[in-house]
Amino acid sequence: MAAKPTKKSAKKKAKAKNTKVKKAAAADPVIYKGLAGVTVDTTEVSKVMPETNSLTYRGYAVQDLAANCRFEEVAYLMWHGELPTRAQLRKFEKDERSRRNISRPHVEVIRQYPKRAHPMDTLRTSVSYLGTTETAWGGEPAEKDLDRAMDMLAKIPTMIATDYRFRKGLPRKTPRKDLTMSENFFHMCFGEVPPKEVIRAFDISLILYAEHSFNASTFTARVITSSRSDIYSAVTGGIGSLKGPLHGGANEAVMHNLKEIRTPARAEKWLRDKQAAGELVMGFGHRVYKQGDSRVPTMRAALEDLAKWKGDTKWLEISDILQNIMVSEKNIHPNLDFPAGPAYYLMGFEIDMYTPIFVMSRITGWAAHIIEQNASNSLIRPLSAYSGKKQRKVKAISKR
Ligand code: COA
């Protein structure tokens, strides 16, 4: 019978095990390409449950939030951990509405952006510009981050809409305090507020896009925060990551594809050609969900409502053909970007506005994670396995 382990022997054993792990790590480390399947930290912000295709923000199912809340309530939830009371929401909205204006110099910076620049690039620059207007670096403590986050939540829609109007050669529309965030965004872009069907679908999209645990852009923001950098740098980095077509940029790619397909009759051939060329079909697949994205049914319903309201079901019909083949033959399911792309199209937005709209929403999740990372920080610094040239001697330039 083995001797009962004492505290001392257990310590010795653990030390030996540790040394073994380190040796193994040095000699032949396991590589987790893309960090797939690796859990790097805990979070209280949201929970993705691929086994049940579900997602909760602070314990509330996204479908439940989308059915019963406005986006502002979800933003409050993200930052305060609880849904607001009426009085709390009133105060939150009053604060948000009072911060929507951007400074005159900022308007002039936006006016200078090249007219052909992608709106994600101009938005990334605008958020970075906002960071230059306060001396956050090295000085201001992170406790002010909630205040800075509120400023970004309020100003990002204004930055996007102002840039949009200037690109079109139109005068800017200043924000209105009597409108919700969604209504005001339409007003600032188009000079009018659309019917409630459109506002509701837009609001639902913002709720669904708000947060999704350690996705690429949120992780980027957490990595930047982990070096004790500032929130503007973290959000700027998040925008850079979100822009990629494998992440947020997919909502734009989806609509480009649907427009390229043009008619339902052309959909199957288009897809077969893509598959034959070994190309990705944008709006399908997910790193975590392998049996369907929890957010899709809610966004799909909003898209159906919009299509009916607009009397334009063509994009839905094309989408269905693609989806049926991808699911039945490849078991690859659509992600949120798949219904969101055509929904934004039916709302009247130009395609390059879709990912900036995603930012309007995801700023809530990013900020919650930045605050969480700061509160319990450990520098994020993984290891790498060197696969380059063996160490060698430098030859003086005269001998090379
Ligand atoms: N179109 C065609 N095939 C796809 C696909 C897609 N959109 N997504 C995944 N696949 C295939 C892969 O080619 C791979 O096939 P293989 O095993 O024969 O090589 C298999 O499905 C597994 O995919 P994998 O690349 O391992 O998944 P991942 O977790 O690394 O990638 C995404 C996840 C999101 C990056 C990937 O699905 C993708 O690029 N999708 C398109 C972009 C998109 O919609 N992004 C938004 C995400 S919310």
Short mmCIF file of C-alpha atoms and ligand atoms in Angstrom, two decimals:
data_model
loop_
_atom_site.label_atom_id
_atom_site.label_comp_id
_atom_site.label_asym_id
_atom_site.label_seq_id
_atom_site.Cartn_x
_atom_site.Cartn_y
_atom_site.Cartn_z
CA MET A 1 0.00 0.00 0.00
CA ALA A 2 1.39 3.39 -0.88
CA ALA A 3 2.25 5.73 1.96
CA LYS A 4 -0.29 8.48 2.66
CA PRO A 5 1.05 11.63 1.00
CA THR A 6 2.27 14.21 3.49
CA LYS A 7 2.26 17.96 2.81
CA LYS A 8 6.03 17.75 2.23
CA SER A 9 5.88 14.81 -0.18
CA ALA A 10 2.96 16.38 -2.04
CA LYS A 11 5.01 19.57 -2.45
CA LYS A 12 7.99 17.55 -3.68
CA LYS A 13 5.76 15.65 -6.10
CA ALA A 14 4.21 18.86 -7.40
CA LYS A 15 7.66 20.39 -7.89
CA ALA A 16 8.83 17.33 -9.82
CA LYS A 17 5.67 17.43 -11.94
CA ASN A 18 6.18 21.12 -12.59
CA THR A 19 9.75 20.56 -13.69
CA LYS A 20 8.56 17.78 -16.00
CA VAL A 21 5.92 20.06 -17.52
CA LYS A 22 8.48 22.81 -18.00
CA LYS A 23 10.94 20.38 -19.59
CA ALA A 24 8.25 19.03 -21.86
CA ALA A 25 7.19 22.56 -22.69
CA ALA A 26 10.71 23.51 -23.61
CA ALA A 27 11.39 20.38 -25.68
CA ASP A 28 8.12 19.74 -27.39
CA PRO A 29 5.46 22.28 -26.49
CA VAL A 30 1.84 21.71 -27.41
CA ILE A 31 0.79 24.39 -29.87
CA TYR A 32 -2.76 25.69 -29.58
CA LYS A 33 -2.98 27.35 -32.97
CA GLY A 34 -5.34 30.32 -32.81
CA LEU A 35 -5.74 29.55 -29.08
CA ALA A 36 -8.57 27.23 -30.13
CA GLY A 37 -10.06 25.47 -27.14
CA VAL A 38 -7.84 27.36 -24.65
CA THR A 39 -9.49 29.00 -21.65
CA VAL A 40 -7.34 31.99 -20.73
CA ASP A 41 -9.32 33.69 -17.95
CA THR A 42 -12.67 33.97 -16.24
CA THR A 43 -15.31 36.58 -17.09
CA GLU A 44 -18.58 37.70 -15.55
CA VAL A 45 -19.71 39.56 -18.65
CA SER A 46 -21.17 36.86 -20.87
CA LYS A 47 -21.36 33.10 -21.30
CA VAL A 48 -21.29 31.30 -24.63
CA MET A 49 -22.72 27.79 -24.42
CA PRO A 50 -22.12 25.98 -27.71
CA GLU A 51 -23.64 22.75 -26.39
CA THR A 52 -27.06 24.42 -26.14
CA ASN A 53 -26.49 27.14 -28.76
CA SER A 54 -27.08 29.78 -26.15
CA LEU A 55 -25.56 33.02 -25.01
CA THR A 56 -26.22 35.06 -21.88
CA TYR A 57 -25.16 38.59 -20.98
CA ARG A 58 -24.75 38.88 -17.19
CA GLY A 59 -27.05 35.87 -16.85
CA TYR A 60 -29.81 36.99 -19.25
CA ALA A 61 -30.41 35.11 -22.52
CA VAL A 62 -29.82 37.37 -25.54
CA GLN A 63 -33.17 36.37 -27.06
CA ASP A 64 -34.89 37.45 -23.85
CA LEU A 65 -33.05 40.78 -23.88
CA ALA A 66 -33.80 41.34 -27.57
CA ALA A 67 -37.50 40.65 -27.01
CA ASN A 68 -37.90 42.85 -23.95
CA CYS A 69 -35.30 45.62 -23.93
CA ARG A 70 -33.99 48.58 -25.83
CA PHE A 71 -30.28 48.72 -26.62
CA GLU A 72 -29.65 51.37 -23.94
CA GLU A 73 -30.90 48.97 -21.24
CA VAL A 74 -28.47 46.32 -22.46
CA ALA A 75 -25.61 48.84 -22.45
CA TYR A 76 -26.47 49.64 -18.83
CA LEU A 77 -26.59 45.92 -18.00
CA MET A 78 -23.20 45.36 -19.57
CA TRP A 79 -21.53 48.00 -17.42
CA HIS A 80 -23.47 47.74 -14.17
CA GLY A 81 -24.23 44.03 -14.06
CA GLU A 82 -27.99 44.52 -13.59
CA LEU A 83 -30.83 45.76 -15.78
CA PRO A 84 -31.75 49.35 -14.92
CA THR A 85 -34.85 50.52 -13.09
CA ARG A 86 -36.85 53.21 -14.85
CA ALA A 87 -35.06 55.93 -12.87
CA GLN A 88 -31.62 54.44 -13.56
CA LEU A 89 -32.37 54.19 -17.27
CA ARG A 90 -33.58 57.79 -17.38
CA LYS A 91 -30.34 58.97 -15.76
CA PHE A 92 -28.19 56.77 -18.04
CA GLU A 93 -29.96 58.00 -21.18
CA LYS A 94 -29.78 61.63 -20.09
CA ASP A 95 -26.05 61.25 -19.61
CA GLU A 96 -25.59 59.47 -22.96
CA ARG A 97 -27.66 62.04 -24.87
CA SER A 98 -25.77 64.94 -23.31
CA ARG A 99 -22.46 63.61 -24.67
CA ARG A 100 -23.39 62.98 -28.30
CA ASN A 101 -21.81 66.11 -29.75
CA ILE A 102 -18.22 65.86 -30.92
CA SER A 103 -15.87 68.85 -30.69
CA ARG A 104 -15.41 71.31 -33.55
CA PRO A 105 -11.73 70.30 -34.05
CA HIS A 106 -12.86 66.66 -34.23
CA VAL A 107 -15.42 67.53 -36.91
CA GLU A 108 -12.59 69.20 -38.84
CA VAL A 109 -10.38 66.10 -38.47
CA ILE A 110 -13.21 63.99 -39.91
CA ARG A 111 -13.60 66.46 -42.77
CA GLN A 112 -9.95 65.79 -43.70
CA TYR A 113 -10.28 62.01 -44.06
CA PRO A 114 -9.75 60.76 -47.63
CA LYS A 115 -13.20 60.39 -49.19
CA ARG A 116 -12.44 56.87 -50.35
CA ALA A 117 -11.23 55.63 -46.96
CA HIS A 118 -13.16 52.71 -45.48
CA PRO A 119 -15.41 53.92 -42.63
CA MET A 120 -13.79 51.38 -40.27
CA ASP A 121 -10.45 53.09 -40.88
CA THR A 122 -11.88 56.55 -40.29
CA LEU A 123 -13.70 55.34 -37.17
CA ARG A 124 -10.52 53.73 -35.84
CA THR A 125 -8.77 57.07 -36.34
CA SER A 126 -11.62 59.01 -34.71
CA VAL A 127 -11.58 56.87 -31.56
CA SER A 128 -7.83 57.28 -31.44
CA TYR A 129 -8.28 61.04 -31.85
CA LEU A 130 -10.66 61.05 -28.89
CA GLY A 131 -7.83 59.51 -26.87
CA THR A 132 -5.56 62.45 -27.65
CA THR A 133 -7.98 64.90 -26.10
CA GLU A 134 -7.23 63.74 -22.58
CA THR A 135 -3.90 62.94 -21.01
CA ALA A 136 -4.88 59.41 -20.10
CA TRP A 137 -1.51 57.81 -20.63
CA GLY A 138 0.32 57.07 -17.41
CA GLY A 139 -1.73 59.54 -15.45
CA GLU A 140 -5.46 59.13 -15.26
CA PRO A 141 -6.55 56.09 -13.28
CA ALA A 142 -8.67 53.32 -14.74
CA GLU A 143 -11.58 54.24 -12.43
CA LYS A 144 -12.49 56.84 -15.02
CA ASP A 145 -12.96 54.15 -17.68
CA LEU A 146 -16.72 53.90 -17.22
CA ASP A 147 -16.96 57.61 -17.89
CA ARG A 148 -14.72 57.28 -20.96
CA ALA A 149 -16.77 54.32 -22.16
CA MET A 150 -19.97 56.37 -21.90
CA ASP A 151 -18.30 59.09 -23.92
CA MET A 152 -17.42 56.59 -26.66
CA LEU A 153 -20.89 55.02 -26.61
CA ALA A 154 -22.41 58.48 -27.13
CA LYS A 155 -19.88 59.81 -29.65
CA ILE A 156 -19.12 56.81 -31.88
CA PRO A 157 -22.49 57.05 -33.73
CA THR A 158 -21.84 60.78 -34.29
CA MET A 159 -18.35 60.06 -35.64
CA ILE A 160 -19.70 57.41 -38.03
CA ALA A 161 -22.61 59.54 -39.26
CA THR A 162 -20.52 62.71 -39.64
CA ASP A 163 -17.95 60.83 -41.70
CA TYR A 164 -20.74 59.29 -43.80
CA ARG A 165 -22.30 62.69 -44.56
CA PHE A 166 -18.95 64.28 -45.46
CA ARG A 167 -18.09 61.38 -47.77
CA LYS A 168 -21.37 61.99 -49.56
CA GLY A 169 -20.62 65.72 -49.80
CA LEU A 170 -23.51 66.48 -47.45
CA PRO A 171 -23.57 68.84 -44.46
CA ARG A 172 -23.47 67.07 -41.12
CA LYS A 173 -26.57 66.56 -39.00
CA THR A 174 -26.03 67.36 -35.36
CA PRO A 175 -27.35 64.82 -32.83
CA ARG A 176 -30.81 65.21 -31.31
CA LYS A 177 -31.37 64.74 -27.61
CA ASP A 178 -35.04 63.80 -27.96
CA LEU A 179 -34.26 60.54 -29.80
CA THR A 180 -33.06 57.09 -28.71
CA MET A 181 -29.62 55.97 -29.82
CA SER A 182 -31.03 54.03 -32.77
CA GLU A 183 -33.42 56.79 -33.87
CA ASN A 184 -30.72 59.44 -33.56
CA PHE A 185 -28.30 57.41 -35.68
CA PHE A 186 -30.79 57.29 -38.58
CA HIS A 187 -31.45 61.00 -38.12
CA MET A 188 -27.72 61.82 -38.24
CA CYS A 189 -27.14 59.64 -41.32
CA PHE A 190 -30.26 60.28 -43.39
CA GLY A 191 -31.90 63.33 -41.84
CA GLU A 192 -35.00 61.38 -40.88
CA VAL A 193 -36.21 58.73 -38.46
CA PRO A 194 -37.67 55.65 -40.18
CA PRO A 195 -40.82 53.76 -39.07
CA LYS A 196 -40.73 51.80 -35.84
CA GLU A 197 -40.31 48.46 -37.66
CA VAL A 198 -36.90 49.57 -38.89
CA ILE A 199 -35.86 51.07 -35.55
CA ARG A 200 -36.83 47.86 -33.76
CA ALA A 201 -34.83 45.65 -36.15
CA PHE A 202 -31.82 47.97 -35.83
CA ASP A 203 -32.08 47.96 -32.04
CA ILE A 204 -32.27 44.15 -32.02
CA SER A 205 -29.11 43.97 -34.14
CA LEU A 206 -27.30 46.23 -31.66
CA ILE A 207 -28.40 44.04 -28.74
CA LEU A 208 -27.20 40.88 -30.49
CA TYR A 209 -23.87 42.41 -31.48
CA ALA A 210 -23.11 43.85 -28.03
CA GLU A 211 -20.99 41.10 -26.55
CA HIS A 212 -19.57 37.64 -27.20
CA SER A 213 -16.95 36.70 -24.57
CA PHE A 214 -13.32 36.29 -25.71
CA ASN A 215 -13.81 36.83 -29.45
CA ALA A 216 -10.84 38.22 -31.41
CA SER A 217 -11.53 41.94 -30.96
CA THR A 218 -12.43 41.64 -27.27
CA PHE A 219 -9.34 39.58 -26.63
CA THR A 220 -7.30 42.20 -28.51
CA ALA A 221 -8.76 44.88 -26.25
CA ARG A 222 -7.92 42.78 -23.18
CA VAL A 223 -4.36 42.16 -24.37
CA ILE A 224 -3.83 45.89 -24.85
CA THR A 225 -5.37 46.63 -21.46
CA SER A 226 -3.17 43.99 -19.81
CA SER A 227 -0.04 46.09 -20.38
CA ARG A 228 -1.84 48.84 -18.43
CA SER A 229 -2.37 50.84 -21.58
CA ASP A 230 -5.44 53.09 -21.82
CA ILE A 231 -9.04 52.38 -22.89
CA TYR A 232 -8.79 54.40 -26.12
CA SER A 233 -5.83 52.30 -27.27
CA ALA A 234 -7.71 49.12 -26.36
CA VAL A 235 -10.85 50.17 -28.27
CA THR A 236 -8.79 51.36 -31.24
CA GLY A 237 -7.13 47.92 -31.33
CA GLY A 238 -10.53 46.25 -31.00
CA ILE A 239 -11.79 48.16 -34.03
CA GLY A 240 -8.75 47.06 -36.02
CA SER A 241 -9.44 43.44 -35.15
CA LEU A 242 -13.18 43.63 -35.77
CA LYS A 243 -12.60 45.01 -39.25
CA GLY A 244 -11.24 41.69 -40.53
CA PRO A 245 -13.56 39.61 -42.74
CA LEU A 246 -13.12 36.56 -40.50
CA HIS A 247 -14.64 38.63 -37.66
CA GLY A 248 -16.97 41.66 -37.89
CA GLY A 249 -16.10 42.46 -41.49
CA ALA A 250 -18.09 39.37 -42.48
CA ASN A 251 -21.39 41.27 -42.35
CA GLU A 252 -20.18 43.45 -45.23
CA ALA A 253 -18.77 40.47 -47.12
CA VAL A 254 -22.13 38.67 -46.86
CA MET A 255 -23.96 41.50 -48.59
CA HIS A 256 -21.28 41.87 -51.25
CA ASN A 257 -21.81 38.17 -51.99
CA LEU A 258 -25.61 38.41 -52.05
CA LYS A 259 -25.36 41.33 -54.47
CA GLU A 260 -22.92 39.41 -56.64
CA ILE A 261 -25.39 36.49 -56.76
CA ARG A 262 -28.18 38.92 -57.71
CA THR A 263 -31.05 36.42 -58.13
CA PRO A 264 -32.20 33.22 -56.36
CA ALA A 265 -31.79 31.35 -59.66
CA ARG A 266 -28.04 32.05 -59.61
CA ALA A 267 -27.46 31.13 -55.96
CA GLU A 268 -26.71 27.42 -56.16
CA LYS A 269 -24.24 27.74 -59.04
CA TRP A 270 -22.49 30.61 -57.28
CA LEU A 271 -22.08 28.49 -54.16
CA ARG A 272 -20.86 25.44 -56.10
CA ASP A 273 -18.26 27.60 -57.84
CA LYS A 274 -17.06 28.96 -54.47
CA GLN A 275 -16.83 25.47 -53.06
CA ALA A 276 -14.99 24.19 -56.11
CA ALA A 277 -12.48 27.02 -55.72
CA GLY A 278 -12.06 26.10 -52.03
CA GLU A 279 -13.17 29.55 -50.93
CA LEU A 280 -14.86 30.45 -47.66
CA VAL A 281 -18.54 31.37 -47.77
CA MET A 282 -18.83 34.48 -45.64
CA GLY A 283 -21.38 34.51 -42.85
CA PHE A 284 -20.97 30.79 -42.20
CA GLY A 285 -19.02 28.95 -39.52
CA HIS A 286 -17.92 29.92 -36.06
CA ARG A 287 -14.96 29.17 -33.84
CA VAL A 288 -17.14 28.25 -30.86
CA TYR A 289 -20.59 27.36 -32.18
CA LYS A 290 -20.43 24.32 -34.41
CA GLN A 291 -24.16 23.53 -34.46
CA GLY A 292 -25.59 27.02 -35.00
CA ASP A 293 -25.13 30.54 -33.66
CA SER A 294 -27.49 31.35 -30.77
CA ARG A 295 -28.16 34.85 -32.13
CA VAL A 296 -29.20 33.86 -35.64
CA PRO A 297 -32.91 32.97 -35.11
CA THR A 298 -33.63 36.36 -33.49
CA MET A 299 -31.84 38.31 -36.23
CA ARG A 300 -33.41 36.13 -38.90
CA ALA A 301 -36.89 36.97 -37.54
CA ALA A 302 -36.02 40.68 -37.59
CA LEU A 303 -34.81 40.30 -41.20
CA GLU A 304 -38.04 38.56 -42.19
CA ASP A 305 -40.08 41.40 -40.64
CA LEU A 306 -38.00 43.95 -42.53
CA ALA A 307 -38.28 42.07 -45.83
CA LYS A 308 -42.06 41.90 -45.45
CA TRP A 309 -42.27 45.57 -44.53
CA LYS A 310 -40.12 46.50 -47.53
CA GLY A 311 -41.82 44.02 -49.87
CA ASP A 312 -38.39 42.73 -50.90
CA THR A 313 -37.80 39.04 -50.12
CA LYS A 314 -35.15 38.40 -52.76
CA TRP A 315 -32.19 38.50 -50.32
CA LEU A 316 -33.97 36.12 -47.98
CA GLU A 317 -34.60 33.69 -50.82
CA ILE A 318 -30.95 33.75 -51.90
CA SER A 319 -29.87 33.38 -48.25
CA ASP A 320 -32.09 30.33 -47.81
CA ILE A 321 -30.59 28.55 -50.80
CA LEU A 322 -27.05 29.10 -49.50
CA GLN A 323 -28.01 28.12 -45.96
CA ASN A 324 -29.80 24.91 -46.98
CA ILE A 325 -26.80 23.64 -48.93
CA MET A 326 -24.19 24.68 -46.36
CA VAL A 327 -26.09 23.09 -43.46
CA SER A 328 -27.30 19.91 -45.14
CA GLU A 329 -24.10 19.11 -47.04
CA LYS A 330 -21.35 20.57 -44.88
CA ASN A 331 -22.99 20.95 -41.46
CA ILE A 332 -21.67 24.52 -41.43
CA HIS A 333 -24.24 26.92 -39.96
CA PRO A 334 -24.81 30.63 -40.54
CA ASN A 335 -23.50 33.11 -37.97
CA LEU A 336 -25.03 36.44 -36.91
CA ASP A 337 -23.42 38.31 -39.80
CA PHE A 338 -25.43 36.28 -42.29
CA PRO A 339 -28.87 37.78 -41.48
CA ALA A 340 -27.40 41.10 -40.25
CA GLY A 341 -25.86 41.98 -43.64
CA PRO A 342 -29.11 41.92 -45.66
CA ALA A 343 -31.01 43.48 -42.74
CA TYR A 344 -28.78 46.57 -42.83
CA TYR A 345 -29.15 46.64 -46.61
CA LEU A 346 -32.94 46.73 -46.33
CA MET A 347 -32.64 49.50 -43.73
CA GLY A 348 -30.91 51.62 -46.37
CA PHE A 349 -27.29 51.56 -45.20
CA GLU A 350 -24.40 51.40 -47.62
CA ILE A 351 -22.45 48.18 -47.23
CA ASP A 352 -19.30 49.73 -45.77
CA MET A 353 -21.35 51.08 -42.85
CA TYR A 354 -22.19 47.62 -41.47
CA THR A 355 -19.04 46.95 -39.48
CA PRO A 356 -18.94 50.49 -38.02
CA ILE A 357 -22.52 49.85 -36.83
CA PHE A 358 -21.20 46.69 -35.15
CA VAL A 359 -18.70 48.94 -33.31
CA MET A 360 -21.55 51.20 -32.07
CA SER A 361 -22.83 48.16 -30.24
CA ARG A 362 -19.68 46.21 -29.34
CA ILE A 363 -18.18 49.21 -27.53
CA THR A 364 -20.40 48.08 -24.63
CA GLY A 365 -18.85 44.60 -24.47
CA TRP A 366 -15.31 45.83 -25.06
CA ALA A 367 -15.57 48.40 -22.28
CA ALA A 368 -16.99 45.83 -19.84
CA HIS A 369 -14.04 43.52 -20.59
CA ILE A 370 -11.47 46.33 -20.38
CA ILE A 371 -12.80 47.27 -16.94
CA GLU A 372 -12.82 43.61 -15.87
CA GLN A 373 -9.26 43.07 -17.14
CA ASN A 374 -8.04 46.15 -15.27
CA ALA A 375 -9.70 45.03 -12.05
CA SER A 376 -7.90 41.68 -12.06
CA ASN A 377 -4.95 42.11 -14.34
CA SER A 378 -2.17 39.82 -15.38
CA LEU A 379 -0.04 40.77 -18.36
CA ILE A 380 -1.13 38.59 -21.30
CA ARG A 381 2.09 37.22 -22.67
CA PRO A 382 2.00 33.68 -24.07
CA LEU A 383 4.99 31.64 -25.20
CA SER A 384 6.02 30.68 -28.68
CA ALA A 385 7.96 27.72 -30.05
CA TYR A 386 10.91 28.92 -32.11
CA SER A 387 11.06 27.30 -35.54
CA GLY A 388 13.68 29.49 -37.23
CA LYS A 389 17.41 29.17 -37.93
CA LYS A 390 19.76 27.64 -35.33
CA GLN A 391 21.93 30.10 -33.42
CA ARG A 392 24.90 31.18 -35.57
CA LYS A 393 27.78 33.59 -35.58
CA VAL A 394 27.72 36.98 -37.25
CA LYS A 395 30.31 37.40 -40.03
CA ALA A 396 31.66 40.92 -40.36
CA ILE A 397 30.32 42.65 -43.49
CA SER A 398 33.76 42.56 -45.10
CA LYS A 399 33.70 38.73 -44.95
CA ARG A 400 30.14 38.16 -46.21
N1 COA B 1 -17.10 28.47 -45.67
C1 COA B 1 -16.62 27.28 -46.10
N2 COA B 1 -16.02 26.41 -45.28
C2 COA B 1 -15.90 26.73 -43.99
C3 COA B 1 -16.39 27.97 -43.48
C4 COA B 1 -17.01 28.83 -44.38
N3 COA B 1 -17.48 30.02 -43.98
N4 COA B 1 -16.14 28.02 -42.17
C5 COA B 1 -15.51 26.89 -41.85
N5 COA B 1 -15.36 26.12 -42.94
C6 COA B 1 -14.74 24.82 -43.01
C7 COA B 1 -13.23 24.97 -42.96
O1 COA B 1 -12.69 25.15 -44.24
C8 COA B 1 -12.83 23.68 -42.31
O2 COA B 1 -12.85 22.69 -43.29
P1 COA B 1 -11.74 21.53 -43.30
O3 COA B 1 -11.89 20.84 -41.99
O4 COA B 1 -12.11 20.71 -44.49
O5 COA B 1 -10.43 22.24 -43.43
C9 COA B 1 -13.94 23.39 -41.34
O6 COA B 1 -15.07 24.09 -41.83
C10 COA B 1 -13.65 23.85 -39.93
O7 COA B 1 -13.43 25.24 -39.95
P2 COA B 1 -12.25 25.96 -39.20
O8 COA B 1 -11.52 26.84 -40.16
O9 COA B 1 -11.45 24.98 -38.41
O10 COA B 1 -13.03 26.83 -38.19
P3 COA B 1 -12.42 27.99 -37.36
O11 COA B 1 -12.99 27.84 -36.03
O12 COA B 1 -10.95 28.08 -37.44
O13 COA B 1 -12.97 29.27 -38.14
C11 COA B 1 -14.29 31.08 -38.78
C12 COA B 1 -14.09 29.97 -37.76
C13 COA B 1 -15.41 31.97 -38.31
C14 COA B 1 -12.99 31.92 -38.88
C15 COA B 1 -14.60 30.45 -40.14
O14 COA B 1 -15.78 29.68 -40.02
C16 COA B 1 -14.76 31.48 -41.24
O15 COA B 1 -13.77 31.95 -41.79
N6 COA B 1 -16.02 31.88 -41.58
C17 COA B 1 -16.27 32.87 -42.60
C18 COA B 1 -16.11 34.26 -42.04
C19 COA B 1 -17.22 34.64 -41.11
O16 COA B 1 -18.39 34.47 -41.41
N7 COA B 1 -16.82 35.21 -39.97
C20 COA B 1 -17.74 35.67 -38.96
C21 COA B 1 -17.61 34.86 -37.73
S1 COA B 1 -18.83 35.30 -36.53
#
